[in-house]
Every structure is written in C-alpha cells, then in structure tokens.
C-alpha cells in the first residue's frame, strides 16, 4: 500500500463487535479472562490496549517499520531508548537538538553513568573519530532544532557497520511523510507525536518504531515495567491526526517555502535557515533524503538583540507565540528563552543559535495571510 492509503487504513479494521468504522476508544483498565491466563490477547491496559494497538500498527506502517510502540509523550519514548544502556556506555549525539532531549541526557542519564558526546553530525569524519569500543548509540535529530541543519542518515548509519551500535533518529521535525529513517539504515525511530503526527495541538504523545524483534521486546519490557503508556483517548486523537498527515505535510511545506523566500528578501532579516534553499549548506543531503522540505524554519535579524526579537514576537497576530510545533496553526518561538533555555548560552552559540533567532512552525493557513502578518510584525 502507498503512504496515503496506509495513513487512513493501516492497523484499522472496522470494530468486529459493532462495525464502527473508526477504532473505538477502549477506555478500560482490564479485560475479562474465562479461566486464569485464558484471554483474548489483552490482560491489563498498561501492557495492551486495542486503540493503542491500532495506532502502533499505523505509525509502524507509515515509517516502513515492523513494530510500533506508543508512549505517554515524546520524552517517555526517548527515556525508554536511553534505558537500553548501561553505566559506561557512550552515546554520540547531535549538538543542535531538542532542549528536552539535551536535558534528559545530561541531567538525568549522565548521573546514571552514561556518557554523551554532543557533536556536529554533519561532519562524518569527526563522528568517526568519536567512536570507541564503548559507543552504543548515535542519536540523530534531522532537520536539527532550531538551526535546520540536515544530517545524512545513510552516511551516519554506515558508520555502525560491524559494530554493536544502534542508530536512533528523532523524526519529529520531518515526519514519515518526508523521510523514513529505517529505510536509510537507522535502527530506531523516535517521535514526539505531539507535533506533526497528532497535528492539531490537542495531545501530548510519543512513539518508537523498530524493525528488530529483539529490540522491540527490550523496549516493550522497559515500557511495561516503567509504565509510560498513553491513554486510549490520546491514541485515538493521534490516529485521527494521521489520516491527514500526507496532505498537511504537503501544505506545511508549500507554505514553509513561501515564508522562507519572503523572509530571505526582507531588509531586516539577516539569515534564513530552511533546507530547501539551494545555498543551504546541507541542501544536497536534504534533496537526497527528504521528499519535501517541511514547514519548519528559523531566521536571525540584522539587529541581533534579544530586545528586537521580543519586539517582533509580541506583534504577531496570526502566528501565535508558543512552545511546540507541527500543528495546523502557525507558531513562532524564541529558542534562546523558550525551547532551548535549558541549554547553556555558550553551547547554544557554538551551534549558531543567536539571541535574535526566531523559530517558525508554518501552519496550513492561507499563505497570503501569513506573509501579511510577518510583514506587519517585522515592519
Ligand atoms: C517536542 C519534541 C520532543 C519531546 O516530545 P514531547 O511529546 O513534548 O514529550 C522531542 N523531540 C523533538 C524534536 C520535539 O520537538
């Protein structure tokens, strides 16, 4: 089946009891057994839930993967991946990444003895030099957040050949419509389904997709033991969001391109970071691994002061100033004081994240209204 058909049908059969075409919200904590241990595949809802099952199958199908596992949030999914490792294990990680991921790695897992190397994963030879016999995972986020660099998933995945290393990709920014990391050699895909997969800013949710049966078993064991599972209503909302993922991503990308090109010609704007530009440093990689270039972009202003950024941010009327991304509505954010405030300023500047940087999650409104709003906010 092709992508759009999978988005609407994968994992979802009409309800066998009633014929309901939409997967019901199985709001139950337990399931009846006819004799001890004799049941219909469901025992207790931390372990299994039919609404969650349908969603797991659908997300796995969209990622061209074998197994999906859904979580209470993107961070619960990341947490589950980090728990695969033992004290002394080393992890190489994108240096420009989601602030919450940086926080859980440095403030939680470092104290359990895991060692993290944050580096620029676009420099493949530098990454190769960091690999030791203790390296167990390379964590990729691409496009990166918020500098919009693009990491070559295939080239990074080639580095693990013959070694006991897993490659994990946080695919939140691109969504499986734009790129499918497992097909490029990655072992684990992680999502904050709160963003594009859910798509309507009404749910917090996370997911993991893998091909390997044993890896699924280890992750499912972690999940069932630690308990970071999503509720059935949240699973239903993400399942509904997925049905329009393909058309939303097309429009996010079209609008993203229009806003990026508009900003590039604006006299007050210094730099615009969007992987679809031919002069973007990673454009060739983006062209190779991304179907379209998405609705995420960021820009800096010639007046590189926090004051100027705040002035512009307070003026938006159609764009809303808020954390998060990937919903149908357009959002703007100030990474230095919002999403990336938990990363020290020196670390932020190392990856190019200046004080005036504004991140934009371009929604699917009318592009003309969005450009008019940019115009008045910058003007
Ligand atoms: C939001 C986000 C997360 C965390 O997901 P939650 O659902 O908020 O827990 C992880 N990675 C990226 C890239 C994100 O944008």
PDB file of N, CA and C in Angstrom, residues 159-232:
ATOM      1  N   UNK A 159      28.375   4.104   9.507  1.00  0.00           N
ATOM      2  CA  UNK A 159      29.468   4.087  10.485  1.00  0.00           C
ATOM      3  C   UNK A 159      29.358   2.929  11.482  1.00  0.00           C
ATOM      4  N   UNK A 160      28.158   2.382  11.653  1.00  0.00           N
ATOM      5  CA  UNK A 160      27.974   1.343  12.682  1.00  0.00           C
ATOM      6  C   UNK A 160      28.285  -0.057  12.139  1.00  0.00           C
ATOM      7  N   UNK A 161      28.632  -0.147  10.864  1.00  0.00           N
ATOM      8  CA  UNK A 161      28.837  -1.451  10.241  1.00  0.00           C
ATOM      9  C   UNK A 161      29.829  -2.315  11.031  1.00  0.00           C
ATOM     10  N   UNK A 162      29.397  -3.522  11.382  1.00  0.00           N
ATOM     11  CA  UNK A 162      30.263  -4.452  12.105  1.00  0.00           C
ATOM     12  C   UNK A 162      30.443  -4.114  13.577  1.00  0.00           C
ATOM     13  N   UNK A 163      29.760  -3.090  14.054  1.00  0.00           N
ATOM     14  CA  UNK A 163      29.917  -2.682  15.461  1.00  0.00           C
ATOM     15  C   UNK A 163      28.590  -2.824  16.193  1.00  0.00           C
ATOM     16  N   UNK A 164      28.684  -2.905  17.515  1.00  0.00           N
ATOM     17  CA  UNK A 164      27.488  -3.032  18.348  1.00  0.00           C
ATOM     18  C   UNK A 164      26.929  -1.638  18.677  1.00  0.00           C
ATOM     19  N   UNK A 165      26.484  -0.947  17.621  1.00  0.00           N
ATOM     20  CA  UNK A 165      25.998   0.431  17.788  1.00  0.00           C
ATOM     21  C   UNK A 165      24.606   0.541  17.163  1.00  0.00           C
ATOM     22  N   UNK A 166      23.700   1.196  17.885  1.00  0.00           N
ATOM     23  CA  UNK A 166      22.376   1.460  17.335  1.00  0.00           C
ATOM     24  C   UNK A 166      22.328   2.898  16.826  1.00  0.00           C
ATOM     25  N   UNK A 167      21.635   3.101  15.709  1.00  0.00           N
ATOM     26  CA  UNK A 167      21.402   4.471  15.237  1.00  0.00           C
ATOM     27  C   UNK A 167      19.936   4.792  15.464  1.00  0.00           C
ATOM     28  N   UNK A 168      19.696   5.864  16.243  1.00  0.00           N
ATOM     29  CA  UNK A 168      18.326   6.301  16.517  1.00  0.00           C
ATOM     30  C   UNK A 168      18.103   7.654  15.865  1.00  0.00           C
ATOM     31  N   UNK A 169      16.921   7.840  15.281  1.00  0.00           N
ATOM     32  CA  UNK A 169      16.596   9.123  14.656  1.00  0.00           C
ATOM     33  C   UNK A 169      15.318   9.676  15.288  1.00  0.00           C
ATOM     34  N   UNK A 170      15.414  10.881  15.820  1.00  0.00           N
ATOM     35  CA  UNK A 170      14.216  11.601  16.253  1.00  0.00           C
ATOM     36  C   UNK A 170      13.626  12.224  14.989  1.00  0.00           C
ATOM     37  N   UNK A 171      12.518  11.645  14.526  1.00  0.00           N
ATOM     38  CA  UNK A 171      11.942  12.036  13.225  1.00  0.00           C
ATOM     39  C   UNK A 171      10.790  13.031  13.375  1.00  0.00           C
ATOM     40  N   UNK A 172      10.730  13.693  14.526  1.00  0.00           N
ATOM     41  CA  UNK A 172       9.612  14.592  14.827  1.00  0.00           C
ATOM     42  C   UNK A 172       9.470  15.725  13.812  1.00  0.00           C
ATOM     43  N   UNK A 173      10.589  16.364  13.446  1.00  0.00           N
ATOM     44  CA  UNK A 173      10.534  17.546  12.568  1.00  0.00           C
ATOM     45  C   UNK A 173      10.102  17.199  11.145  1.00  0.00           C
ATOM     46  N   UNK A 174      10.482  16.017  10.671  1.00  0.00           N
ATOM     47  CA  UNK A 174      10.217  15.681   9.269  1.00  0.00           C
ATOM     48  C   UNK A 174       8.910  14.919   9.111  1.00  0.00           C
ATOM     49  N   UNK A 175       8.630  14.020  10.039  1.00  0.00           N
ATOM     50  CA  UNK A 175       7.509  13.078   9.940  1.00  0.00           C
ATOM     51  C   UNK A 175       7.825  12.036   8.869  1.00  0.00           C
ATOM     52  N   UNK A 176       7.177  10.860   8.957  1.00  0.00           N
ATOM     53  CA  UNK A 176       7.475   9.806   7.968  1.00  0.00           C
ATOM     54  C   UNK A 176       7.033  10.184   6.554  1.00  0.00           C
ATOM     55  N   UNK A 177       6.213  11.208   6.409  1.00  0.00           N
ATOM     56  CA  UNK A 177       5.853  11.619   5.038  1.00  0.00           C
ATOM     57  C   UNK A 177       7.083  12.160   4.315  1.00  0.00           C
ATOM     58  N   UNK A 178       7.957  12.843   5.066  1.00  0.00           N
ATOM     59  CA  UNK A 178       9.121  13.480   4.453  1.00  0.00           C
ATOM     60  C   UNK A 178      10.338  12.559   4.409  1.00  0.00           C
ATOM     61  N   UNK A 179      10.572  11.803   5.478  1.00  0.00           N
ATOM     62  CA  UNK A 179      11.724  10.886   5.447  1.00  0.00           C
ATOM     63  C   UNK A 179      11.460   9.649   6.304  1.00  0.00           C
ATOM     64  N   UNK A 180      12.026   8.522   5.838  1.00  0.00           N
ATOM     65  CA  UNK A 180      11.818   7.247   6.525  1.00  0.00           C
ATOM     66  C   UNK A 180      13.170   6.666   6.930  1.00  0.00           C
ATOM     67  N   UNK A 181      13.626   7.011   8.152  1.00  0.00           N
ATOM     68  CA  UNK A 181      14.990   6.671   8.580  1.00  0.00           C
ATOM     69  C   UNK A 181      15.316   5.182   8.558  1.00  0.00           C
ATOM     70  N   UNK A 182      14.348   4.293   8.822  1.00  0.00           N
ATOM     71  CA  UNK A 182      14.666   2.857   8.846  1.00  0.00           C
ATOM     72  C   UNK A 182      15.129   2.402   7.461  1.00  0.00           C
ATOM     73  N   UNK A 183      14.522   2.978   6.414  1.00  0.00           N
ATOM     74  CA  UNK A 183      14.925   2.634   5.046  1.00  0.00           C
ATOM     75  C   UNK A 183      16.340   3.120   4.739  1.00  0.00           C
ATOM     76  N   UNK A 184      16.811   4.094   5.519  1.00  0.00           N
ATOM     77  CA  UNK A 184      18.150   4.653   5.285  1.00  0.00           C
ATOM     78  C   UNK A 184      19.193   4.003   6.196  1.00  0.00           C
ATOM     79  N   UNK A 185      18.782   2.963   6.936  1.00  0.00           N
ATOM     80  CA  UNK A 185      19.751   2.211   7.736  1.00  0.00           C
ATOM     81  C   UNK A 185      19.680   2.428   9.239  1.00  0.00           C
ATOM     82  N   UNK A 186      18.778   3.305   9.708  1.00  0.00           N
ATOM     83  CA  UNK A 186      18.651   3.514  11.154  1.00  0.00           C
ATOM     84  C   UNK A 186      17.961   2.307  11.796  1.00  0.00           C
ATOM     85  N   UNK A 187      18.160   2.159  13.128  1.00  0.00           N
ATOM     86  CA  UNK A 187      17.558   1.034  13.854  1.00  0.00           C
ATOM     87  C   UNK A 187      16.304   1.440  14.619  1.00  0.00           C
ATOM     88  N   UNK A 188      16.271   2.707  15.049  1.00  0.00           N
ATOM     89  CA  UNK A 188      15.179   3.167  15.911  1.00  0.00           C
ATOM     90  C   UNK A 188      14.688   4.518  15.407  1.00  0.00           C
ATOM     91  N   UNK A 189      13.367   4.668  15.282  1.00  0.00           N
ATOM     92  CA  UNK A 189      12.790   5.989  15.006  1.00  0.00           C
ATOM     93  C   UNK A 189      12.005   6.413  16.238  1.00  0.00           C
ATOM     94  N   UNK A 190      12.236   7.650  16.671  1.00  0.00           N
ATOM     95  CA  UNK A 190      11.515   8.195  17.829  1.00  0.00           C
ATOM     96  C   UNK A 190      10.689   9.388  17.366  1.00  0.00           C
ATOM     97  N   UNK A 191       9.485   9.506  17.919  1.00  0.00           N
ATOM     98  CA  UNK A 191       8.622  10.646  17.584  1.00  0.00           C
ATOM     99  C   UNK A 191       8.058  11.307  18.813  1.00  0.00           C
ATOM    100  N   UNK A 192       7.989  12.635  18.767  1.00  0.00           N
ATOM    101  CA  UNK A 192       7.032  13.325  19.597  1.00  0.00           C
ATOM    102  C   UNK A 192       5.790  13.443  18.722  1.00  0.00           C
ATOM    103  N   UNK A 193       4.809  12.569  18.954  1.00  0.00           N
ATOM    104  CA  UNK A 193       3.577  12.589  18.153  1.00  0.00           C
ATOM    105  C   UNK A 193       2.716  13.795  18.499  1.00  0.00           C
ATOM    106  N   UNK A 194       3.139  14.513  19.545  1.00  0.00           N
ATOM    107  CA  UNK A 194       2.516  15.779  19.922  1.00  0.00           C
ATOM    108  C   UNK A 194       2.541  16.765  18.751  1.00  0.00           C
ATOM    109  N   UNK A 195       3.520  16.605  17.859  1.00  0.00           N
ATOM    110  CA  UNK A 195       3.766  17.576  16.802  1.00  0.00           C
ATOM    111  C   UNK A 195       3.032  17.173  15.515  1.00  0.00           C
ATOM    112  N   UNK A 196       3.755  16.837  14.434  1.00  0.00           N
ATOM    113  CA  UNK A 196       3.069  16.619  13.159  1.00  0.00           C
ATOM    114  C   UNK A 196       2.149  15.402  13.144  1.00  0.00           C
ATOM    115  N   UNK A 197       2.502  14.323  13.849  1.00  0.00           N
ATOM    116  CA  UNK A 197       1.665  13.119  13.751  1.00  0.00           C
ATOM    117  C   UNK A 197       0.260  13.406  14.279  1.00  0.00           C
ATOM    118  N   UNK A 198       0.173  13.972  15.482  1.00  0.00           N
ATOM    119  CA  UNK A 198      -1.131  14.396  16.007  1.00  0.00           C
ATOM    120  C   UNK A 198      -1.653  15.569  15.174  1.00  0.00           C
ATOM    121  N   UNK A 199      -0.801  16.568  15.026  1.00  0.00           N
ATOM    122  CA  UNK A 199      -1.049  17.638  14.054  1.00  0.00           C
ATOM    123  C   UNK A 199      -2.029  18.728  14.438  1.00  0.00           C
ATOM    124  N   UNK A 200      -2.699  18.615  15.571  1.00  0.00           N
ATOM    125  CA  UNK A 200      -3.739  19.600  15.899  1.00  0.00           C
ATOM    126  C   UNK A 200      -3.545  20.230  17.277  1.00  0.00           C
ATOM    127  N   UNK A 201      -2.348  20.111  17.834  1.00  0.00           N
ATOM    128  CA  UNK A 201      -2.010  20.737  19.120  1.00  0.00           C
ATOM    129  C   UNK A 201      -3.035  20.421  20.213  1.00  0.00           C
ATOM    130  N   UNK A 202      -3.535  19.180  20.214  1.00  0.00           N
ATOM    131  CA  UNK A 202      -4.521  18.839  21.244  1.00  0.00           C
ATOM    132  C   UNK A 202      -4.134  17.595  22.043  1.00  0.00           C
ATOM    133  N   UNK A 203      -2.881  17.142  21.902  1.00  0.00           N
ATOM    134  CA  UNK A 203      -2.497  15.917  22.597  1.00  0.00           C
ATOM    135  C   UNK A 203      -0.968  15.867  22.776  1.00  0.00           C
ATOM    136  N   UNK A 204      -0.519  15.289  23.883  1.00  0.00           N
ATOM    137  CA  UNK A 204       0.903  15.018  24.092  1.00  0.00           C
ATOM    138  C   UNK A 204       1.088  13.504  23.982  1.00  0.00           C
ATOM    139  N   UNK A 205       2.018  13.083  23.138  1.00  0.00           N
ATOM    140  CA  UNK A 205       2.104  11.654  22.815  1.00  0.00           C
ATOM    141  C   UNK A 205       3.474  11.351  22.202  1.00  0.00           C
ATOM    142  N   UNK A 206       3.937  10.101  22.342  1.00  0.00           N
ATOM    143  CA  UNK A 206       5.218   9.727  21.749  1.00  0.00           C
ATOM    144  C   UNK A 206       5.170   8.354  21.109  1.00  0.00           C
ATOM    145  N   UNK A 207       6.150   8.061  20.255  1.00  0.00           N
ATOM    146  CA  UNK A 207       6.170   6.757  19.588  1.00  0.00           C
ATOM    147  C   UNK A 207       7.595   6.338  19.247  1.00  0.00           C
ATOM    148  N   UNK A 208       7.775   5.021  19.159  1.00  0.00           N
ATOM    149  CA  UNK A 208       9.035   4.429  18.683  1.00  0.00           C
ATOM    150  C   UNK A 208       8.675   3.420  17.604  1.00  0.00           C
ATOM    151  N   UNK A 209       9.498   3.355  16.550  1.00  0.00           N
ATOM    152  CA  UNK A 209       9.320   2.314  15.541  1.00  0.00           C
ATOM    153  C   UNK A 209      10.662   1.615  15.333  1.00  0.00           C
ATOM    154  N   UNK A 210      10.635   0.278  15.307  1.00  0.00           N
ATOM    155  CA  UNK A 210      11.851  -0.512  15.051  1.00  0.00           C
ATOM    156  C   UNK A 210      11.499  -1.684  14.130  1.00  0.00           C
ATOM    157  N   UNK A 211      12.531  -2.268  13.522  1.00  0.00           N
ATOM    158  CA  UNK A 211      12.323  -3.480  12.719  1.00  0.00           C
ATOM    159  C   UNK A 211      12.697  -4.742  13.492  1.00  0.00           C
ATOM    160  N   UNK A 212      13.685  -4.623  14.374  1.00  0.00           N
ATOM    161  CA  UNK A 212      14.254  -5.789  15.032  1.00  0.00           C
ATOM    162  C   UNK A 212      13.327  -6.326  16.136  1.00  0.00           C
ATOM    163  N   UNK A 213      13.021  -7.622  16.085  1.00  0.00           N
ATOM    164  CA  UNK A 213      12.096  -8.226  17.057  1.00  0.00           C
ATOM    165  C   UNK A 213      12.643  -8.152  18.478  1.00  0.00           C
ATOM    166  N   UNK A 214      13.960  -8.415  18.626  1.00  0.00           N
ATOM    167  CA  UNK A 214      14.542  -8.430  19.962  1.00  0.00           C
ATOM    168  C   UNK A 214      14.568  -7.031  20.572  1.00  0.00           C
ATOM    169  N   UNK A 215      14.844  -6.043  19.717  1.00  0.00           N
ATOM    170  CA  UNK A 215      14.872  -4.657  20.181  1.00  0.00           C
ATOM    171  C   UNK A 215      13.470  -4.229  20.640  1.00  0.00           C
ATOM    172  N   UNK A 216      12.456  -4.655  19.878  1.00  0.00           N
ATOM    173  CA  UNK A 216      11.074  -4.360  20.290  1.00  0.00           C
ATOM    174  C   UNK A 216      10.806  -4.957  21.663  1.00  0.00           C
ATOM    175  N   UNK A 217      11.238  -6.201  21.835  1.00  0.00           N
ATOM    176  CA  UNK A 217      10.981  -6.889  23.098  1.00  0.00           C
ATOM    177  C   UNK A 217      11.613  -6.157  24.278  1.00  0.00           C
ATOM    178  N   UNK A 218      12.858  -5.691  24.074  1.00  0.00           N
ATOM    179  CA  UNK A 218      13.538  -4.959  25.153  1.00  0.00           C
ATOM    180  C   UNK A 218      12.813  -3.648  25.457  1.00  0.00           C
ATOM    181  N   UNK A 219      12.391  -2.938  24.410  1.00  0.00           N
ATOM    182  CA  UNK A 219      11.709  -1.652  24.622  1.00  0.00           C
ATOM    183  C   UNK A 219      10.333  -1.862  25.258  1.00  0.00           C
ATOM    184  N   UNK A 220       9.619  -2.891  24.806  1.00  0.00           N
ATOM    185  CA  UNK A 220       8.286  -3.156  25.353  1.00  0.00           C
ATOM    186  C   UNK A 220       8.399  -3.592  26.815  1.00  0.00           C
ATOM    187  N   UNK A 221       9.467  -4.324  27.116  1.00  0.00           N
ATOM    188  CA  UNK A 221       9.697  -4.735  28.509  1.00  0.00           C
ATOM    189  C   UNK A 221       9.921  -3.505  29.394  1.00  0.00           C
ATOM    190  N   UNK A 222      10.768  -2.582  28.898  1.00  0.00           N
ATOM    191  CA  UNK A 222      11.013  -1.315  29.621  1.00  0.00           C
ATOM    192  C   UNK A 222       9.696  -0.596  29.846  1.00  0.00           C
ATOM    193  N   UNK A 223       8.923  -0.493  28.764  1.00  0.00           N
ATOM    194  CA  UNK A 223       7.692   0.293  28.836  1.00  0.00           C
ATOM    195  C   UNK A 223       6.720  -0.308  29.830  1.00  0.00           C
ATOM    196  N   UNK A 224       6.562  -1.628  29.767  1.00  0.00           N
ATOM    197  CA  UNK A 224       5.613  -2.276  30.666  1.00  0.00           C
ATOM    198  C   UNK A 224       6.098  -2.221  32.119  1.00  0.00           C
ATOM    199  N   UNK A 225       7.425  -2.264  32.297  1.00  0.00           N
ATOM    200  CA  UNK A 225       7.977  -2.209  33.650  1.00  0.00           C
ATOM    201  C   UNK A 225       7.894  -0.804  34.239  1.00  0.00           C
ATOM    202  N   UNK A 226       8.144   0.203  33.399  1.00  0.00           N
ATOM    203  CA  UNK A 226       8.234   1.578  33.908  1.00  0.00           C
ATOM    204  C   UNK A 226       6.906   2.333  33.774  1.00  0.00           C
ATOM    205  N   UNK A 227       6.078   1.986  32.799  1.00  0.00           N
ATOM    206  CA  UNK A 227       4.705   2.460  32.805  1.00  0.00           C
ATOM    207  C   UNK A 227       4.375   3.730  32.042  1.00  0.00           C
ATOM    208  N   UNK A 228       5.281   4.220  31.178  1.00  0.00           N
ATOM    209  CA  UNK A 228       4.990   5.480  30.464  1.00  0.00           C
ATOM    210  C   UNK A 228       4.046   5.327  29.284  1.00  0.00           C
ATOM    211  N   UNK A 229       2.873   4.753  29.531  1.00  0.00           N
ATOM    212  CA  UNK A 229       1.965   4.449  28.410  1.00  0.00           C
ATOM    213  C   UNK A 229       0.947   5.574  28.179  1.00  0.00           C
ATOM    214  N   UNK A 230       0.456   5.709  26.931  1.00  0.00           N
ATOM    215  CA  UNK A 230      -0.542   6.729  26.643  1.00  0.00           C
ATOM    216  C   UNK A 230      -1.942   6.210  26.959  1.00  0.00           C
ATOM    217  N   UNK A 231      -2.873   7.109  27.230  1.00  0.00           N
ATOM    218  CA  UNK A 231      -4.271   6.728  27.415  1.00  0.00           C
ATOM    219  C   UNK A 231      -4.937   6.488  26.072  1.00  0.00           C
ATOM    220  N   UNK A 232      -6.033   5.724  26.057  1.00  0.00           N
ATOM    221  CA  UNK A 232      -6.682   5.377  24.786  1.00  0.00           C
ATOM    222  C   UNK A 232      -7.262   6.583  24.041  1.00  0.00           C
TER     223      UNK A 232
END
